[in-house]
CSV table of C-alpha atoms and ligand atoms in Angstrom, one decimal:
chain,number,residue,atom,x,y,z
A,1,MET,CA,-0.6,-21.6,-6.2
A,2,ARG,CA,1.5,-19.9,-3.6
A,3,LEU,CA,-1.3,-18.6,-1.3
A,4,GLU,CA,-3.7,-21.5,-1.5
A,5,GLY,CA,-6.2,-21.5,1.4
A,6,LYS,CA,-5.0,-18.2,2.8
A,7,VAL,CA,-7.2,-15.2,3.7
A,8,ALA,CA,-6.0,-11.8,2.8
A,9,ILE,CA,-7.1,-8.2,3.3
A,10,VAL,CA,-5.9,-5.6,0.8
A,11,THR,CA,-6.7,-2.0,1.8
A,12,GLY,CA,-7.1,0.6,-1.0
A,13,GLY,CA,-7.9,-2.4,-3.3
A,14,ALA,CA,-10.3,-0.6,-5.6
A,15,GLN,CA,-7.6,0.6,-8.1
A,16,GLY,CA,-3.9,0.9,-8.8
A,17,MET,CA,-1.5,-1.4,-7.0
A,18,GLY,CA,-4.2,-2.5,-4.5
A,19,ARG,CA,-6.3,-3.8,-7.4
A,20,ALA,CA,-3.3,-5.6,-9.0
A,21,ILE,CA,-2.3,-7.2,-5.7
A,22,SER,CA,-5.9,-8.3,-5.0
A,23,LEU,CA,-6.2,-9.9,-8.4
A,24,ARG,CA,-2.8,-11.7,-8.1
A,25,TYR,CA,-3.5,-13.0,-4.6
A,26,ALA,CA,-6.8,-14.5,-5.8
A,27,GLN,CA,-4.9,-16.1,-8.8
A,28,GLU,CA,-2.5,-17.6,-6.2
A,29,GLY,CA,-5.4,-19.2,-4.3
A,30,ALA,CA,-6.1,-16.6,-1.6
A,31,LYS,CA,-9.6,-15.5,-0.5
A,32,VAL,CA,-9.5,-11.7,-0.7
A,33,VAL,CA,-11.2,-8.9,1.3
A,34,VAL,CA,-10.9,-5.9,-0.9
A,35,GLY,CA,-11.2,-2.8,1.4
A,36,ASP,CA,-11.6,0.7,0.1
A,37,LEU,CA,-13.3,4.0,0.7
A,38,ASN,CA,-14.6,3.5,-2.8
A,39,LEU,CA,-17.0,0.6,-2.4
A,40,GLN,CA,-18.1,0.5,-6.0
A,41,GLY,CA,-14.5,0.2,-7.2
A,42,ALA,CA,-13.8,-2.5,-4.6
A,43,GLN,CA,-16.9,-4.4,-5.8
A,44,ALA,CA,-15.7,-4.2,-9.4
A,45,VAL,CA,-12.5,-5.8,-8.4
A,46,VAL,CA,-14.4,-8.5,-6.5
A,47,ASP,CA,-16.5,-9.1,-9.6
A,48,GLU,CA,-13.3,-9.6,-11.6
A,49,ILE,CA,-12.1,-12.2,-9.0
A,50,THR,CA,-15.3,-14.1,-8.7
A,51,GLY,CA,-15.8,-14.0,-12.5
A,52,ALA,CA,-12.5,-15.9,-12.7
A,53,ASN,CA,-13.8,-18.5,-10.1
A,54,GLY,CA,-11.9,-16.8,-7.2
A,55,GLN,CA,-13.3,-15.9,-3.8
A,56,ALA,CA,-13.5,-12.3,-2.6
A,57,VAL,CA,-15.7,-9.8,-0.8
A,58,ALA,CA,-15.7,-6.0,-0.9
A,59,VAL,CA,-15.8,-3.9,2.2
A,60,GLU,CA,-16.3,-0.1,2.5
A,61,VAL,CA,-13.6,1.1,4.9
A,62,ASP,CA,-11.9,4.4,5.9
A,63,VAL,CA,-8.7,3.1,7.4
A,64,ARG,CA,-8.5,6.2,9.6
A,65,ASP,CA,-11.4,4.9,11.6
A,66,GLN,CA,-10.3,2.3,14.2
A,67,ALA,CA,-13.8,0.8,14.4
A,68,GLN,CA,-14.0,0.4,10.6
A,69,ALA,CA,-10.6,-1.2,10.5
A,70,GLN,CA,-11.8,-3.7,13.1
A,71,SER,CA,-15.0,-4.4,11.2
A,72,MET,CA,-13.0,-5.1,8.0
A,73,VAL,CA,-11.1,-7.8,9.9
A,74,ASP,CA,-14.4,-9.1,11.4
A,75,THR,CA,-15.7,-9.5,7.9
A,76,ALA,CA,-12.7,-11.6,6.8
A,77,VAL,CA,-13.3,-13.9,9.8
A,78,GLN,CA,-17.0,-14.1,9.2
A,79,GLN,CA,-16.8,-14.7,5.5
A,80,PHE,CA,-13.6,-16.7,5.2
A,81,GLY,CA,-13.0,-18.1,8.7
A,82,GLY,CA,-9.8,-16.2,9.7
A,83,LEU,CA,-7.0,-13.9,8.5
A,84,ASP,CA,-3.5,-14.7,7.3
A,85,ILE,CA,-2.3,-11.7,5.3
A,86,LEU,CA,-2.9,-7.9,5.6
A,87,VAL,CA,-1.6,-5.6,2.8
A,88,ASN,CA,-1.6,-2.0,4.0
A,89,ASN,CA,-1.8,-0.4,0.6
A,90,ALA,CA,-4.3,2.5,1.1
A,91,GLY,CA,-2.4,5.7,0.8
A,92,VAL,CA,-2.5,9.3,-0.4
A,93,GLY,CA,0.0,11.9,-1.5
A,94,LYS,CA,0.1,15.6,-2.3
A,95,ILE,CA,2.9,17.7,-3.9
A,96,ILE,CA,3.3,20.8,-1.8
A,97,PRO,CA,6.3,23.0,-1.2
A,98,PHE,CA,7.8,22.9,2.3
A,99,LEU,CA,6.8,26.5,3.2
A,100,GLU,CA,3.2,26.0,2.0
A,101,THR,CA,2.6,22.7,3.9
A,102,THR,CA,-0.4,23.2,6.1
A,103,GLU,CA,-1.6,21.3,9.2
A,104,GLN,CA,-4.5,20.0,7.1
A,105,ASP,CA,-2.1,18.6,4.4
A,106,TRP,CA,0.1,17.0,7.1
A,107,ASN,CA,-2.8,15.4,8.9
A,108,PHE,CA,-4.4,14.2,5.6
A,109,MET,CA,-1.3,12.2,4.7
A,110,PHE,CA,-0.3,11.0,8.1
A,111,ASP,CA,-3.8,10.1,9.1
A,112,ILE,CA,-4.2,7.8,6.1
A,113,ASN,CA,-0.7,6.6,5.4
A,114,CYS,CA,0.4,6.1,9.0
A,115,LYS,CA,-2.4,6.2,11.5
A,116,GLY,CA,-4.7,4.1,9.3
A,117,LEU,CA,-1.9,1.6,8.8
A,118,LEU,CA,-1.6,1.3,12.6
A,119,TRP,CA,-5.3,0.7,13.2
A,120,CYS,CA,-5.5,-2.0,10.4
A,121,SER,CA,-2.4,-3.7,11.6
A,122,GLN,CA,-3.5,-3.8,15.2
A,123,ALA,CA,-6.9,-5.3,14.3
A,124,ALA,CA,-5.2,-7.8,12.0
A,125,ALA,CA,-2.4,-8.7,14.4
A,126,ARG,CA,-4.9,-9.3,17.2
A,127,GLN,CA,-6.8,-11.8,15.0
A,128,MET,CA,-3.6,-13.5,13.8
A,129,ILE,CA,-2.3,-13.8,17.4
A,130,SER,CA,-5.6,-15.3,18.6
A,131,GLN,CA,-5.4,-17.9,15.7
A,132,GLY,CA,-1.8,-18.9,16.7
A,133,ARG,CA,-0.7,-19.8,13.2
A,134,GLY,CA,1.4,-16.7,12.4
A,135,GLY,CA,0.7,-14.3,9.6
A,136,LYS,CA,2.1,-11.7,7.1
A,137,ILE,CA,1.7,-8.0,7.0
A,138,VAL,CA,2.9,-6.1,3.9
A,139,ASN,CA,3.1,-2.3,4.0
A,140,LEU,CA,3.2,-0.1,0.9
A,141,ALA,CA,6.0,2.4,1.6
A,142,SER,CA,7.6,4.3,-1.3
A,143,GLN,CA,11.0,5.5,-2.7
A,144,ALA,CA,9.7,8.8,-1.2
A,145,GLY,CA,10.3,7.3,2.2
A,146,ARG,CA,14.0,6.8,1.4
A,147,ARG,CA,14.9,10.5,0.9
A,148,GLY,CA,13.5,14.0,1.2
A,149,GLU,CA,12.2,16.1,-1.7
A,150,ALA,CA,11.7,19.9,-1.6
A,151,LEU,CA,8.2,19.7,-2.9
A,152,VAL,CA,7.1,16.5,-1.2
A,153,LEU,CA,8.0,16.9,2.5
A,154,ALA,CA,4.9,15.6,4.2
A,155,TYR,CA,4.4,12.6,1.8
A,156,CYS,CA,8.1,11.6,2.1
A,157,ALA,CA,8.0,11.9,5.9
A,158,SER,CA,4.8,9.8,6.0
A,159,LYS,CA,6.4,7.0,3.9
A,160,ALA,CA,9.7,7.2,6.0
A,161,CYS,CA,7.3,6.6,8.9
A,162,VAL,CA,5.8,3.6,7.2
A,163,ILE,CA,9.3,2.1,6.8
A,164,ASN,CA,10.0,2.7,10.5
A,165,MET,CA,6.6,1.4,11.6
A,166,THR,CA,7.3,-1.7,9.6
A,167,GLN,CA,10.5,-2.3,11.7
A,168,SER,CA,8.7,-1.7,15.1
A,169,MET,CA,5.7,-3.9,14.2
A,170,ALA,CA,8.1,-6.6,13.0
A,171,MET,CA,9.9,-6.5,16.4
A,172,ALA,CA,6.6,-6.5,18.3
A,173,LEU,CA,5.1,-9.4,16.4
A,174,ALA,CA,8.1,-11.7,15.8
A,175,GLU,CA,7.3,-13.9,18.8
A,176,HIS,CA,3.9,-14.6,17.2
A,177,LYS,CA,5.6,-15.7,13.9
A,178,ILE,CA,3.9,-12.7,12.2
A,179,ASN,CA,6.3,-11.3,9.5
A,180,VAL,CA,6.1,-7.6,8.8
A,181,ASN,CA,7.7,-6.2,5.7
A,182,GLY,CA,7.4,-3.4,3.2
A,183,ILE,CA,7.5,-2.7,-0.5
A,184,ALA,CA,8.9,0.6,-1.7
A,185,PRO,CA,7.7,1.2,-5.3
A,186,GLY,CA,9.1,3.9,-7.6
A,187,ILE,CA,7.0,5.8,-10.2
A,188,VAL,CA,3.9,3.7,-10.8
A,189,ASP,CA,1.4,4.3,-13.5
A,190,THR,CA,-1.7,4.5,-11.4
A,191,PRO,CA,-4.4,7.2,-10.9
A,192,PHE,CA,-2.2,8.4,-8.0
A,193,TRP,CA,0.6,9.4,-10.3
A,194,ASP,CA,-1.7,11.0,-12.8
A,195,GLU,CA,-2.7,13.4,-10.0
A,196,VAL,CA,0.9,13.8,-8.8
A,197,ASP,CA,1.9,14.7,-12.4
A,198,ARG,CA,-0.8,17.4,-12.5
A,199,GLN,CA,0.4,18.8,-9.2
A,200,PHE,CA,4.1,18.8,-10.3
A,201,ALA,CA,3.1,20.4,-13.6
A,202,LYS,CA,1.3,23.3,-11.9
A,203,LEU,CA,4.2,23.9,-9.5
A,204,LEU,CA,7.0,23.6,-12.1
A,205,ASN,CA,5.2,25.4,-14.9
A,206,MET,CA,5.3,22.3,-17.1
A,207,GLU,CA,2.7,20.8,-19.4
A,208,ILE,CA,0.5,18.0,-18.0
A,209,GLY,CA,2.4,14.7,-18.6
A,210,GLU,CA,5.8,16.5,-18.8
A,211,PRO,CA,6.8,15.7,-15.1
A,212,LYS,CA,6.0,12.1,-15.7
A,213,ARG,CA,8.0,11.9,-18.9
A,214,THR,CA,10.9,13.7,-17.3
A,215,PHE,CA,11.1,11.5,-14.2
A,216,ILE,CA,10.7,8.3,-16.2
A,217,LYS,CA,13.9,9.1,-18.1
A,218,SER,CA,16.0,8.6,-14.9
A,219,ILE,CA,14.6,5.1,-14.2
A,220,PRO,CA,17.5,2.6,-14.9
A,221,LEU,CA,15.2,-0.1,-16.2
A,222,GLY,CA,13.9,2.4,-18.8
A,223,ARG,CA,10.1,2.4,-18.3
A,224,ILE,CA,7.5,3.5,-15.9
A,225,GLU,CA,6.4,0.9,-13.3
A,226,GLN,CA,3.1,-0.9,-13.8
A,227,PRO,CA,0.9,-1.9,-10.8
A,228,GLU,CA,1.5,-5.5,-11.7
A,229,ASP,CA,5.3,-5.0,-11.2
A,230,VAL,CA,4.8,-5.0,-7.4
A,231,THR,CA,2.7,-8.1,-7.3
A,232,GLY,CA,5.6,-10.6,-7.4
A,233,ALA,CA,7.1,-9.0,-4.2
A,234,ALA,CA,3.7,-8.8,-2.7
A,235,VAL,CA,3.1,-12.6,-3.2
A,236,PHE,CA,6.6,-13.4,-2.0
A,237,LEU,CA,6.3,-11.4,1.2
A,238,ALA,CA,2.9,-13.0,1.9
A,239,SER,CA,4.0,-16.6,1.2
A,240,ALA,CA,5.9,-19.2,3.1
A,241,GLU,CA,9.0,-18.4,1.0
A,242,SER,CA,9.6,-15.3,3.1
A,243,ASP,CA,9.1,-17.0,6.5
A,244,TYR,CA,12.6,-16.0,7.7
A,245,ILE,CA,12.4,-12.4,6.4
A,246,THR,CA,11.0,-9.6,8.6
A,247,GLN,CA,11.5,-5.8,9.2
A,248,GLN,CA,12.6,-5.3,5.6
A,249,THR,CA,11.4,-2.9,3.0
A,250,LEU,CA,12.1,-4.0,-0.5
A,251,ASN,CA,12.6,-1.5,-3.3
A,252,VAL,CA,10.6,-2.4,-6.3
A,253,ASP,CA,11.3,0.6,-8.5
A,254,GLY,CA,13.3,-0.4,-11.6
A,255,GLY,CA,16.5,0.6,-9.8
A,256,ASN,CA,15.3,4.2,-9.3
A,257,TRP,CA,16.7,4.4,-5.8
A,258,PRO,CA,19.9,2.6,-5.0
A,259,SER,CA,19.5,1.5,-1.3
B,1,LIG,N1,1.7,5.4,-7.6
B,1,LIG,C1,3.0,5.6,-7.2
B,1,LIG,O1,3.9,6.0,-8.0
B,1,LIG,C2,3.4,5.1,-5.8
B,1,LIG,C3,4.7,5.0,-5.6
B,1,LIG,C4,5.2,4.6,-4.3
B,1,LIG,C5,4.2,4.2,-3.4
B,1,LIG,N2,2.9,4.4,-3.6
B,1,LIG,C6,2.0,4.0,-2.6
B,1,LIG,O2,1.4,2.8,-2.9
B,1,LIG,C7,0.0,2.7,-2.4
B,1,LIG,C8,-1.0,2.5,-3.6
B,1,LIG,O3,-0.8,3.6,-4.5
B,1,LIG,P1,-1.6,3.7,-5.9
B,1,LIG,O4,-0.7,4.5,-6.8
B,1,LIG,O5,-2.1,2.4,-6.3
B,1,LIG,O6,-2.8,4.6,-5.4
B,1,LIG,P2,-4.2,5.0,-6.0
B,1,LIG,O7,-4.5,6.4,-5.6
B,1,LIG,O8,-4.3,4.6,-7.4
B,1,LIG,O9,-5.2,4.0,-5.1
B,1,LIG,C9,-5.3,4.2,-3.7
B,1,LIG,C10,-6.6,3.6,-3.2
B,1,LIG,O10,-6.6,3.8,-1.8
B,1,LIG,C11,-8.0,4.2,-1.5
B,1,LIG,N3,-8.0,5.0,-0.3
B,1,LIG,C12,-7.5,6.3,-0.1
B,1,LIG,N4,-7.8,6.7,1.1
B,1,LIG,C13,-8.4,5.7,1.8
B,1,LIG,C14,-8.9,5.5,3.1
B,1,LIG,N5,-8.8,6.5,4.0
B,1,LIG,N6,-9.4,4.3,3.5
B,1,LIG,C15,-9.5,3.3,2.6
B,1,LIG,N7,-9.1,3.4,1.3
B,1,LIG,C16,-8.5,4.6,0.9
B,1,LIG,C17,-8.4,5.0,-2.7
B,1,LIG,O11,-9.9,5.0,-2.8
B,1,LIG,C18,-7.8,4.2,-3.8
B,1,LIG,O12,-8.7,3.2,-4.3
B,1,LIG,C19,-0.2,4.0,-1.7
B,1,LIG,O13,0.1,3.8,-0.3
B,1,LIG,C20,0.9,4.9,-2.3
B,1,LIG,O14,1.2,5.9,-1.4
B,1,LIG,C21,2.4,4.8,-4.9
């Protein structure tokens, strides 16, 4: 087991990639705090983990709220005695044409994807620094952060911000042996992409499901990404095997984006 004895927080852990990462971390021996706006969903993931003899606790958290981010870290310390790994996975996206992007849309995506990531990372890093045994922070970016898209300006910008914040945080935390890296998934079969598909379909006058089928055709590895496909990278970047890697964002996208 590659995360034996470690304590991990996974934000947005109630479904999709956050759920898959939480389950995999528990299988690798970590004690997991599953944080989400959706407490019922987070609790269901915790039940899956404890049902398989793992250790986990659910926390209701809105990552946009600094005090709630702190209290999630406090829960990890109270329940499991410390914190070694934070996965900033909670995120939202909306497909909106450039000219129709409103302040509300912009704030919605940047508040959760970037500001929430900052609050959670600060609270986690302070705890890791005080423990003096290093740590790992893994941020969920996106292929969307690697390039612009006419219908996806705000989400693309927020994920470019995540890639950039990963670099700054890595520089700031290197002296404390806290590694900060990112994962940039491609088109992942989660409730998130079901909603993205509906929004693209409406804007492009397509049938529901058609945008997904069309985009999948261009993936070099020939199939849509499953939430489990990111878990190998998420374990690697949280384990001792990546101790000399920091500031990097790794594409896990079936070859969908070349750099
Ligand atoms: N699905 C994709 O194709 C894809 C691709 C690249 C990157 N991503 C990114 O990966 C991450 C996970 O995506 P997913 O597809 O599993 O998403 P999802 O929508 O299936 O799950 C996201 C989870 O985050 C939670 N959440 C939302 N806002 C929150 C908040 N303010 N505080 C706490 N929790 C909150 C939701 O309740 C949900 O459980 C996101 O950051 C997303 O932007 C997704």
